[in-house]
Coordinates of N, CA and C in Angstrom, one line a residue:
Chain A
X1 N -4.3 95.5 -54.1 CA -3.1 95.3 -53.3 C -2.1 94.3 -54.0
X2 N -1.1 93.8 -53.2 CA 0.2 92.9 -53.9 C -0.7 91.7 -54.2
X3 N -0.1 91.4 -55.5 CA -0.9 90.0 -56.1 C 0.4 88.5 -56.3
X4 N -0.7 87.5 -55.4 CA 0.5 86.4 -55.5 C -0.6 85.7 -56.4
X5 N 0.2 84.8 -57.0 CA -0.5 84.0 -58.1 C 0.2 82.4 -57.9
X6 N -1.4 81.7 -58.1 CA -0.9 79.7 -57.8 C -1.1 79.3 -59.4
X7 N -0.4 78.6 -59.4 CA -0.8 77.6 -60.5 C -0.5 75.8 -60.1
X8 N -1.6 74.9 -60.4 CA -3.0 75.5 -60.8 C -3.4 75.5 -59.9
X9 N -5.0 76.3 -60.4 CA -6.2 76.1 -59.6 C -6.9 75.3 -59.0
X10 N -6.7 74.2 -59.9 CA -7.2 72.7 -59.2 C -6.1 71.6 -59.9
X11 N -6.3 70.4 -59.6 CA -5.5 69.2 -59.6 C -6.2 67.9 -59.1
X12 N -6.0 67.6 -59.7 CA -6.6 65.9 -60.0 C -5.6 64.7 -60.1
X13 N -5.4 63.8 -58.6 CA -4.1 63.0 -59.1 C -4.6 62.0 -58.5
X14 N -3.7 61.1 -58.9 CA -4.5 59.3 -58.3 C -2.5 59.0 -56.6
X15 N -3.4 58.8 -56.5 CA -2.9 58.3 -55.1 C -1.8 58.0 -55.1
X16 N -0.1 58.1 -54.2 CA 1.0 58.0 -55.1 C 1.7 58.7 -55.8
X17 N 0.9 59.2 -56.9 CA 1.7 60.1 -57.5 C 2.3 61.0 -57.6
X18 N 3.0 62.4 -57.5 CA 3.5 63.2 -57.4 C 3.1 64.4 -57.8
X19 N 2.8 65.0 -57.4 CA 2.7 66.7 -57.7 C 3.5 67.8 -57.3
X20 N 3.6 69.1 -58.0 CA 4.1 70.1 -57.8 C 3.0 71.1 -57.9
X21 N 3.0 72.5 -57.0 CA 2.4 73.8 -56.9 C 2.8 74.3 -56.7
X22 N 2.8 75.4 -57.3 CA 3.8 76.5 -57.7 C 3.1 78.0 -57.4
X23 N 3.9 78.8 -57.0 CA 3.3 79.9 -56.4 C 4.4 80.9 -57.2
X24 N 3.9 82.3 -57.8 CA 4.5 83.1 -58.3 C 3.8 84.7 -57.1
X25 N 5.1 84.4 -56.2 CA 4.9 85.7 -55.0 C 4.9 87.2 -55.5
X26 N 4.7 87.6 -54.7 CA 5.2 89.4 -54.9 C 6.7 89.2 -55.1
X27 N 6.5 90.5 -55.9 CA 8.3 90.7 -56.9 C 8.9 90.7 -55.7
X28 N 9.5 91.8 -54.9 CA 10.0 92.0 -53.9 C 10.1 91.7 -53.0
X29 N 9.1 90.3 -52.7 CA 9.3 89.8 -51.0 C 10.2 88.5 -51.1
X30 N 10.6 88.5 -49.7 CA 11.6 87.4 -49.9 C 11.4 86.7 -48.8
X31 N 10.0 86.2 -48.0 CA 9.5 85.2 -47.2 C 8.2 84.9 -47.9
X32 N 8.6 83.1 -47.9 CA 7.4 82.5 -48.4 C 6.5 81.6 -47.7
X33 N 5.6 81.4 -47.9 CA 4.9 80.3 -46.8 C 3.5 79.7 -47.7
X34 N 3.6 77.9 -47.0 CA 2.2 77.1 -47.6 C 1.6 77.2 -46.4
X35 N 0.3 76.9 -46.5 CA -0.8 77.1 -45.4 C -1.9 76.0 -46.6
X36 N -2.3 75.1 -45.4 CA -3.6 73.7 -45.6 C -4.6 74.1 -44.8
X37 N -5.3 73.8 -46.2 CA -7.3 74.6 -45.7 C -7.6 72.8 -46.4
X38 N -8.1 71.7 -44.9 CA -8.8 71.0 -45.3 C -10.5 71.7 -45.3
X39 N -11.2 70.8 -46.4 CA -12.5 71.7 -46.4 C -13.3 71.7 -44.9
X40 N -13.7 72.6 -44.7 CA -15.0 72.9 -43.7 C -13.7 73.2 -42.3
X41 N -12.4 73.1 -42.5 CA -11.5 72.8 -41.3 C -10.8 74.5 -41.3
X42 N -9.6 74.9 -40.1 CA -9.5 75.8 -39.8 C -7.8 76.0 -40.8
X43 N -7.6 77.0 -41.4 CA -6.5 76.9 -42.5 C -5.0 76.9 -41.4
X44 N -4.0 75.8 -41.8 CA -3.1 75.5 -41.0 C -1.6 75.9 -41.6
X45 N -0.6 76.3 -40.9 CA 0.2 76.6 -41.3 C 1.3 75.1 -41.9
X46 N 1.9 75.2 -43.3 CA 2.7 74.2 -43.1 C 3.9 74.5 -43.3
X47 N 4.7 75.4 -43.7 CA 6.0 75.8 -43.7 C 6.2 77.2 -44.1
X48 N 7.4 77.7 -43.6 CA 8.1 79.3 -44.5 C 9.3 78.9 -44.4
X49 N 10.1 79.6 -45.9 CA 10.9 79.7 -46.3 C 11.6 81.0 -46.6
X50 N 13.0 81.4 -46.6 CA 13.9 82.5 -46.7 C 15.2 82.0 -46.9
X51 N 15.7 82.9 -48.2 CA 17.2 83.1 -48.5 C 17.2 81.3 -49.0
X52 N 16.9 80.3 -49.3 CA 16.9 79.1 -49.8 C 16.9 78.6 -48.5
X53 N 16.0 78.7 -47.7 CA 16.1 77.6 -46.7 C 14.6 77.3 -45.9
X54 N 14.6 76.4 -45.1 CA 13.1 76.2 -45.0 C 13.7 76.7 -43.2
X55 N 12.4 78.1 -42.9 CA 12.9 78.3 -41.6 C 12.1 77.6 -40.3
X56 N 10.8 77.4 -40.7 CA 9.9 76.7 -39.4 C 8.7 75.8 -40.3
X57 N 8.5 74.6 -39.8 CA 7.7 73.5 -40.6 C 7.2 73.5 -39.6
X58 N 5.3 73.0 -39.4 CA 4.4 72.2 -38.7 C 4.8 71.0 -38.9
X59 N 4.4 69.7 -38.1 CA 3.9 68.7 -37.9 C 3.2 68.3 -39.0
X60 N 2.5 69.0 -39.6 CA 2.0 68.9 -41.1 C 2.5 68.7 -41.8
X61 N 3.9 69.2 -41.8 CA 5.2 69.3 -42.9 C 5.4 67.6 -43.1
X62 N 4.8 66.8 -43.6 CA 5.4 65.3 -43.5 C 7.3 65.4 -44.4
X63 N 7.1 64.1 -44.3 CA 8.5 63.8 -44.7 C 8.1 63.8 -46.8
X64 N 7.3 63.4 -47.0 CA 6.7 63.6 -48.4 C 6.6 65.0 -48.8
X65 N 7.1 65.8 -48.1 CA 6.7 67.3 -48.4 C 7.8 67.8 -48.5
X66 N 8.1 68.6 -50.0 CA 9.3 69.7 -49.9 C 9.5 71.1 -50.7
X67 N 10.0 72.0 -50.5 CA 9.8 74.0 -51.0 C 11.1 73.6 -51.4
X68 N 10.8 74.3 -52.7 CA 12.2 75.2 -53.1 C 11.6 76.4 -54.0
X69 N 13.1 77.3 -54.6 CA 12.6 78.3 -55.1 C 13.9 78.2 -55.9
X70 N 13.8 78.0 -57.0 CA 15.3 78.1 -57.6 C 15.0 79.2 -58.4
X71 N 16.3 80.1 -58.4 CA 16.8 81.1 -59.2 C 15.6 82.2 -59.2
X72 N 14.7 82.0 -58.0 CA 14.0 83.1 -58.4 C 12.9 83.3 -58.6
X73 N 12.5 81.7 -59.3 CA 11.3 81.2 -60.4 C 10.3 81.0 -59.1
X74 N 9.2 80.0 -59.5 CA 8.4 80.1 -58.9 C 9.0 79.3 -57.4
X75 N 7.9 79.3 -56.5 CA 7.9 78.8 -55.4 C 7.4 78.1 -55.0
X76 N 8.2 76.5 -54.8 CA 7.1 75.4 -55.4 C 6.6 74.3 -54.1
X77 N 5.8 73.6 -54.1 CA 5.3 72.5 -52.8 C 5.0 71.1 -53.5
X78 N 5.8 70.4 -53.5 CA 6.3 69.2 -54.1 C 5.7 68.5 -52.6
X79 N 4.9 67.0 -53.3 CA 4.6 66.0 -52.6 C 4.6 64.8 -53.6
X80 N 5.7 63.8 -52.5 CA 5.9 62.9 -53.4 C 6.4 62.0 -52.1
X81 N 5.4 60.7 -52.2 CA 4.0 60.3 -53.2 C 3.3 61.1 -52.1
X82 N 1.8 61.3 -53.0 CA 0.7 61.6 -52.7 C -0.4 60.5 -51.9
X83 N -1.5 61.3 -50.8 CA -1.9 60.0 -49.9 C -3.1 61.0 -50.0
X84 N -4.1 60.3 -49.7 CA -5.4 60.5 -49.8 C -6.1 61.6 -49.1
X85 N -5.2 62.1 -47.3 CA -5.3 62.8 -46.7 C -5.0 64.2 -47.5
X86 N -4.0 64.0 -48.2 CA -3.4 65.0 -49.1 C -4.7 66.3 -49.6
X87 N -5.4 65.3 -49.9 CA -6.7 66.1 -50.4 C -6.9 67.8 -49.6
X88 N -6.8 69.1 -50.5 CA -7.0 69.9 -49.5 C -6.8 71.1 -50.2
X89 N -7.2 72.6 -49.8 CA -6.7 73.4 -50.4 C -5.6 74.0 -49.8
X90 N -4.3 74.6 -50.8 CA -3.2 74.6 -50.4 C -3.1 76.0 -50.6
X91 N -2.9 76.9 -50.0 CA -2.5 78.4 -50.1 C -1.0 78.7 -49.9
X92 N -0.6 79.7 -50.8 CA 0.7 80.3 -50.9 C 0.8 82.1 -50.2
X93 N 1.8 82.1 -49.9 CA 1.6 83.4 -49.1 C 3.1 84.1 -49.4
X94 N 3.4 85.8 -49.1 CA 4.3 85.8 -49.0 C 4.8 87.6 -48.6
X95 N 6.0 87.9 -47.8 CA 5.3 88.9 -47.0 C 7.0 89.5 -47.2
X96 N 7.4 91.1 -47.5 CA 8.8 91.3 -47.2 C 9.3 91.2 -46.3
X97 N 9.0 90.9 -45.2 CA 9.8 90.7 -44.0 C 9.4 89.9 -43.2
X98 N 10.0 89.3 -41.9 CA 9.5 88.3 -40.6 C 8.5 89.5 -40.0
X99 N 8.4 89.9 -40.0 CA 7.5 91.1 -39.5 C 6.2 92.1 -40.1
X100 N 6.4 91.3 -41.5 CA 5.1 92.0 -42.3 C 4.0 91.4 -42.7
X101 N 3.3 91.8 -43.5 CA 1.6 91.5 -43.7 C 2.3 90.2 -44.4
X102 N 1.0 89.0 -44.3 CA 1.6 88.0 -45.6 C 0.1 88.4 -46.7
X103 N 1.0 88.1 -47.9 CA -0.5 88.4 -48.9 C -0.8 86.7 -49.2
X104 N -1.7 86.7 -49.6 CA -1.9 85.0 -50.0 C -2.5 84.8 -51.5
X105 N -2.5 84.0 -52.4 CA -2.6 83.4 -53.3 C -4.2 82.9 -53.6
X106 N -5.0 82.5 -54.5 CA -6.2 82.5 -54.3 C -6.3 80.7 -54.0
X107 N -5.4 80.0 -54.0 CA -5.7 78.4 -53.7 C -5.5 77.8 -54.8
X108 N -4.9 76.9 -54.2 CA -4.6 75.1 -55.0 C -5.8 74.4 -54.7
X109 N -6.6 73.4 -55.2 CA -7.5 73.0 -55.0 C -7.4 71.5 -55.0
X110 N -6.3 71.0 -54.2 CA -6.1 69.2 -54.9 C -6.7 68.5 -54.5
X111 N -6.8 67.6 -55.1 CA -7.7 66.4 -54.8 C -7.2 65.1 -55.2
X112 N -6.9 63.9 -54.0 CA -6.1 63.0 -54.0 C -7.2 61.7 -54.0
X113 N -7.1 60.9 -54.8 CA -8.1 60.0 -55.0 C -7.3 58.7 -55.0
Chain B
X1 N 1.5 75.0 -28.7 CA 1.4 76.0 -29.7 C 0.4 77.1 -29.8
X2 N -0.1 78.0 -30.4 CA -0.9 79.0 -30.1 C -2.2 78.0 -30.5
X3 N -2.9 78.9 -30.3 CA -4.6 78.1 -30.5 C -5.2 79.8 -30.8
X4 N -5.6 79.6 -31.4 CA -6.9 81.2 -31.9 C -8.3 80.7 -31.9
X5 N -9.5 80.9 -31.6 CA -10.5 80.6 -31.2 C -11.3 81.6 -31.9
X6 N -12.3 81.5 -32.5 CA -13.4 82.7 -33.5 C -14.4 82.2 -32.9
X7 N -15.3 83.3 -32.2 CA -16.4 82.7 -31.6 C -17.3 82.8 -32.3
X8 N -17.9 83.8 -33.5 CA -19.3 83.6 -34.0 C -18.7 82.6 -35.3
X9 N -19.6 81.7 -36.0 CA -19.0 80.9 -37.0 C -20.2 81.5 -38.1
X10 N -21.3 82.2 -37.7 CA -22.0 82.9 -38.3 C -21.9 84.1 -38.2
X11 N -22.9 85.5 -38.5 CA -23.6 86.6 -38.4 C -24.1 87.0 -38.9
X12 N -25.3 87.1 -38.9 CA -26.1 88.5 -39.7 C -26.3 90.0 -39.2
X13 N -26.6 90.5 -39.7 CA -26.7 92.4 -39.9 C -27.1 92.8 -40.7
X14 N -28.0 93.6 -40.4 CA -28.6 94.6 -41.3 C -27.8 95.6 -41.7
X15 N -27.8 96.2 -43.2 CA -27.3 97.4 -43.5 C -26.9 98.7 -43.0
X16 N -26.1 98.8 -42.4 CA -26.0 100.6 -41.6 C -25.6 100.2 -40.0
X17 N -26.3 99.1 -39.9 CA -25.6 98.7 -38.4 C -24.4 98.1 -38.6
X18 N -23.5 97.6 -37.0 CA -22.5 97.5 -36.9 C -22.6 95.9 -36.6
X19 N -21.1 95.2 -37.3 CA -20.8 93.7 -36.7 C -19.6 93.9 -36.1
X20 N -19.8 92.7 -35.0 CA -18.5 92.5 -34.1 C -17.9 91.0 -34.0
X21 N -17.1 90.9 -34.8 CA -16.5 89.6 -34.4 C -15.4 89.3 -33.5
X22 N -15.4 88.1 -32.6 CA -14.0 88.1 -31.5 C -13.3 86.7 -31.8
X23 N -12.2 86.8 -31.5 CA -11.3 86.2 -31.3 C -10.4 86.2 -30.1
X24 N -10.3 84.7 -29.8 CA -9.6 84.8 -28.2 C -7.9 84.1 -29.0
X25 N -6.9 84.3 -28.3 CA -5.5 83.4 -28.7 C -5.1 83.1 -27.3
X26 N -4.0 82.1 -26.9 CA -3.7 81.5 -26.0 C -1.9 82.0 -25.7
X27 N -1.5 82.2 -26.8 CA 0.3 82.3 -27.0 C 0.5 83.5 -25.8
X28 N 0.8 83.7 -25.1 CA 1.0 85.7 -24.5 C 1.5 86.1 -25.9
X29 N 2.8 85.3 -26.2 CA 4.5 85.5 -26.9 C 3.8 86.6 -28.4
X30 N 2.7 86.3 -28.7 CA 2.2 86.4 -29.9 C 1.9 88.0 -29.8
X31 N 2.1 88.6 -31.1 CA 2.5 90.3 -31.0 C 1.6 90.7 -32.0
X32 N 1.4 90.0 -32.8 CA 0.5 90.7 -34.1 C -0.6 90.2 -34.8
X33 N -2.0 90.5 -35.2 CA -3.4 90.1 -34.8 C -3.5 90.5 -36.6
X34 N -3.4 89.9 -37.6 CA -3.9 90.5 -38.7 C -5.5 89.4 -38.8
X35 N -6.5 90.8 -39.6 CA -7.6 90.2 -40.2 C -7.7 90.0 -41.8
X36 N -8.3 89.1 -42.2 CA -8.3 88.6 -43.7 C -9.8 88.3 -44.1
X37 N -10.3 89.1 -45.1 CA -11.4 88.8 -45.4 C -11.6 87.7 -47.0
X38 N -12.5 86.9 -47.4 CA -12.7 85.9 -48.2 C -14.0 86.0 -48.4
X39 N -14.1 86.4 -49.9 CA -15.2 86.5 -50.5 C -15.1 85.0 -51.4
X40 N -16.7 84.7 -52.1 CA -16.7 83.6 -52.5 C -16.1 83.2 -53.6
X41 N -15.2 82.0 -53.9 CA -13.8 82.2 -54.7 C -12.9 82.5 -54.7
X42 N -12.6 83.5 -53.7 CA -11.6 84.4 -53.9 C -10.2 84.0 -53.0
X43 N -9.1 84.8 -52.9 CA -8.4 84.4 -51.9 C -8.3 85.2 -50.9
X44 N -7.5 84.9 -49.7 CA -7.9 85.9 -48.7 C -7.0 87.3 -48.9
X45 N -8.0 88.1 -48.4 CA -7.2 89.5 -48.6 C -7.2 90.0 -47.1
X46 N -6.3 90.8 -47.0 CA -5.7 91.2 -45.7 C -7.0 92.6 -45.5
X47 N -7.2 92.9 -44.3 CA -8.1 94.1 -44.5 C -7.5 95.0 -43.3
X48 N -6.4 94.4 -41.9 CA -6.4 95.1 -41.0 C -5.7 94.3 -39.9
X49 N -4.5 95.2 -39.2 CA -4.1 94.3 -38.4 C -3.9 95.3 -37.3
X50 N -3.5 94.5 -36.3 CA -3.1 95.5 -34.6 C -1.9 95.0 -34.0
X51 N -0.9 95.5 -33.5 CA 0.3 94.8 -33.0 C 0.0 95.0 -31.5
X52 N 0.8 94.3 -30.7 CA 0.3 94.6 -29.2 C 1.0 95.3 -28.5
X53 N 1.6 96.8 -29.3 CA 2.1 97.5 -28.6 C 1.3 98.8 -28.4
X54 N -0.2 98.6 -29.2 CA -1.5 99.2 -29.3 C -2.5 98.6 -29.0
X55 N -3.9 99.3 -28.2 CA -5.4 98.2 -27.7 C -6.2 98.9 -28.9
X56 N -6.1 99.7 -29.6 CA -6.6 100.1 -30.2 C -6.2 100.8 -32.0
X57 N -7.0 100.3 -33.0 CA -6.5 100.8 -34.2 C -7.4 101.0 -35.4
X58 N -8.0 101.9 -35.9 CA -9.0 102.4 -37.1 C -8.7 102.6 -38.3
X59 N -9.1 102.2 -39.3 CA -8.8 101.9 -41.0 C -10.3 102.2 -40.9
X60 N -10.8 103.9 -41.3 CA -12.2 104.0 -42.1 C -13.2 103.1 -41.2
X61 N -14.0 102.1 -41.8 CA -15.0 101.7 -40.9 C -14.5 100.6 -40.3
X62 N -13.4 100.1 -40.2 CA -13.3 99.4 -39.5 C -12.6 100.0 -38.5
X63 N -12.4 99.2 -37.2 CA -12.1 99.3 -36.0 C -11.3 97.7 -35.3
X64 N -10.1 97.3 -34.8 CA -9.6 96.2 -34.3 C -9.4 96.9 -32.7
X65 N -9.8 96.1 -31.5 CA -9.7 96.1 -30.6 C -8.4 95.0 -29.8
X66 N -7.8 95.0 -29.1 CA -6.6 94.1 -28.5 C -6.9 94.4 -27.0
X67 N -7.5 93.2 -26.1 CA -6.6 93.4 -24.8 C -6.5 92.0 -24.4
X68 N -4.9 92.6 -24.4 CA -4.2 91.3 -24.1 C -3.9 90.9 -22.9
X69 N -4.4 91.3 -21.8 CA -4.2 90.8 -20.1 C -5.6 89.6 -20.5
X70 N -6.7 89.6 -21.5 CA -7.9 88.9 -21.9 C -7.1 87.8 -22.7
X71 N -6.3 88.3 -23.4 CA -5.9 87.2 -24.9 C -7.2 87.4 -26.1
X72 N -7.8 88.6 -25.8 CA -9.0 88.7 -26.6 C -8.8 89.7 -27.9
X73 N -8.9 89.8 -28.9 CA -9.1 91.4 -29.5 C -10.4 90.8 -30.9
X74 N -10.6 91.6 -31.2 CA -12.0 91.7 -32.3 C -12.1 92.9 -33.1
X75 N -12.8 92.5 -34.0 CA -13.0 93.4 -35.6 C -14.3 93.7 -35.6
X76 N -14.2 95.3 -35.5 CA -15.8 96.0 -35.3 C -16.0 96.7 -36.8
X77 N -16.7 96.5 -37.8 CA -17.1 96.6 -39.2 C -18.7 97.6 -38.7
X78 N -17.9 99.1 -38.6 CA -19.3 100.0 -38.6 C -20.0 100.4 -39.6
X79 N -21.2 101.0 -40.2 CA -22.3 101.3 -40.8 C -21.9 100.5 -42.4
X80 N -21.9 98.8 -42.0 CA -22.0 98.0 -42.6 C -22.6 98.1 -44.0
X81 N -21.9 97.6 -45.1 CA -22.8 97.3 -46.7 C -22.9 96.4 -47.1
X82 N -23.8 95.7 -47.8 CA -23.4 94.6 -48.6 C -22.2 93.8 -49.1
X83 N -21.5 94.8 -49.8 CA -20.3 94.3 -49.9 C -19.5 93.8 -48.8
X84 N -19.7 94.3 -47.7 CA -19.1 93.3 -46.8 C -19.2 92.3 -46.1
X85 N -20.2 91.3 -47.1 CA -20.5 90.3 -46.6 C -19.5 89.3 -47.4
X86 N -19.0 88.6 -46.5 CA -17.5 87.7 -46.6 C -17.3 86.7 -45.7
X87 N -16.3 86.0 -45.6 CA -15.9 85.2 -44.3 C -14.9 86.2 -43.5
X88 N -15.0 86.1 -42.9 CA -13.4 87.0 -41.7 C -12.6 85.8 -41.5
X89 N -11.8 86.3 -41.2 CA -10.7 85.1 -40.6 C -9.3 86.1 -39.7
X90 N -9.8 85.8 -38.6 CA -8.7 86.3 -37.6 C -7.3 85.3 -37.4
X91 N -6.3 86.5 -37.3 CA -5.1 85.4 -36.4 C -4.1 85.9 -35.9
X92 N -3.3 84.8 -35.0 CA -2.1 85.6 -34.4 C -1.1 84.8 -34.9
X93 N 0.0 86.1 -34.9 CA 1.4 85.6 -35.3 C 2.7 85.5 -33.8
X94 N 3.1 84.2 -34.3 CA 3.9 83.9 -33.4 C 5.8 84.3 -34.1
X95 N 5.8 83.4 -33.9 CA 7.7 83.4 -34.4 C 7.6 82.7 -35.9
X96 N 9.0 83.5 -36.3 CA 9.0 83.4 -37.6 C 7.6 83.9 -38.7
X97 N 6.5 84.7 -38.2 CA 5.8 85.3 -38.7 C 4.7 84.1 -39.0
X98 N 4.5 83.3 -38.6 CA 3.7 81.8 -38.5 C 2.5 82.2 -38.1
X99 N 0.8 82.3 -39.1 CA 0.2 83.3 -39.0 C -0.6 81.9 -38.3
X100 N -1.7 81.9 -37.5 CA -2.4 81.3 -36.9 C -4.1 81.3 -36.6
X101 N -5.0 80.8 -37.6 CA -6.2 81.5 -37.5 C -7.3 80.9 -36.9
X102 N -7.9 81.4 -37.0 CA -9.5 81.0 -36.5 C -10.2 80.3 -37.9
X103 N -11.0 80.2 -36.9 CA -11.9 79.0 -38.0 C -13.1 79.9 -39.1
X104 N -13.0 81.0 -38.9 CA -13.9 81.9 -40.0 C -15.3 82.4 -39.1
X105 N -15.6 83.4 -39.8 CA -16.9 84.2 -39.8 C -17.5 84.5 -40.8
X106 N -18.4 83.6 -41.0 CA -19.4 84.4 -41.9 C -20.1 85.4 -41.5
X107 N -19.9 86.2 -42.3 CA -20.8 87.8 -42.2 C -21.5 87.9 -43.5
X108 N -23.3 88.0 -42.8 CA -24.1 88.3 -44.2 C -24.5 89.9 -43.5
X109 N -24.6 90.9 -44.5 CA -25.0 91.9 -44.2 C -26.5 92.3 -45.3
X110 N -27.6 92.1 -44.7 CA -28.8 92.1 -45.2 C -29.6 93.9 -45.7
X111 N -29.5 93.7 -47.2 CA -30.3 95.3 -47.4 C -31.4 95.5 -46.7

């Protein structure tokens, strides 16, 4: 089936710091979405995006948290700074329409120390 | 907000028999029930969904049930194989296509 691709697969950052993950979607879709899998926990929705804009954020969505997609390139989930809670796996997803399958990404694996 | 509920968090089955996993959701508003299966490592793959303008829908061995006066529908996995032993992960979509899941199923299917 349609293959979305994260980079990376895991991450290692000290507390504070900054990170970017980057999601490379299906060619042709043009809705994106992050979803948080804390471990052993139930995987949560944290934002989607379309046409450059961010269309519905959880509660999850902190203010340290932000998507863009410039020119096309990847599709990224910037947190800045990073907090300990941070810790989690972060899945990318992405579907052609408000109304279609989403396919997902095999996981970001970070870990906030 | 919606809430989706997976009631087995386990299963086992023997080879050739059938598993049934359920899921309850809360939303009415919510129209579309996709399932996602997760093998170990891997990421989730879509295997099957049902919109609620249908109670019923078949893909080969599988089967998704919907009734929604319950808020209930589930994923019936007939004459079971090894290979489909995975996590399940049910959910409903509300607005803006905001997928909403359950907490997983393990399914071991035993030779």
């Amino acid at each position: 089936g349609p293959k979305v691709l994260q980079i990376p697969s895991h991450q290692i950052i000290d507390m504070g710091q900054m990170v970017t993950l980057n999601c490379d979607p299906v060619s042709n879709h043009l809705y994106f979405y992050w979803y948080k899998q804390i471990l052993g926990q139930q995987m949560e929705f944290l934002v989607n995006f379309y046409n450059g804009k961010v269309m519905e954020k959880s509660k999850l969505f902190k203010d340290q948290f932000s998507v863009e997609r410039p020119d096309g390139s990847y599709f990224t989930l910037k947190i800045q700074p990073t907090a300990l809670e941070d810790s989690a796996v972060y899945f990318c997803a992405s579907s052609w329409s408000k109304e279609d399958t989403q396919y997902f990404g095999p996981g970001t694996r970070l870990l906030v120390l | 907000g919606e809430k989706v509920e997976q009631h087995e968090s386990t299963l086992s089955v023997r080879e050739g028999d059938s598993a049934v996993i359920n899921c309850t959701y809360t939303d009415t508003a919510s129209s579309y029930f996709p399932w996602y299966k997760q093998e170990a490592g891997k990421s989730l793959h879509f295997v099957i969904d049902i919109r609620s303008n249908v109670d019923r829908k078949q893909s080969q061995r599988l089967i998704v049930l919907l009734d929604k006066k319950a808020k209930r529908f589930s994923l019936h996995i007939t004459a079971t194989q090894p290979e489909d032993s995975a996590i399940y992960f049910c959910a409903a979509v509300s607005n803006y296509n905001v997928l909403y899941f359950g907490s997983g199923t393990k399914l071991t299917v035993e030779p």
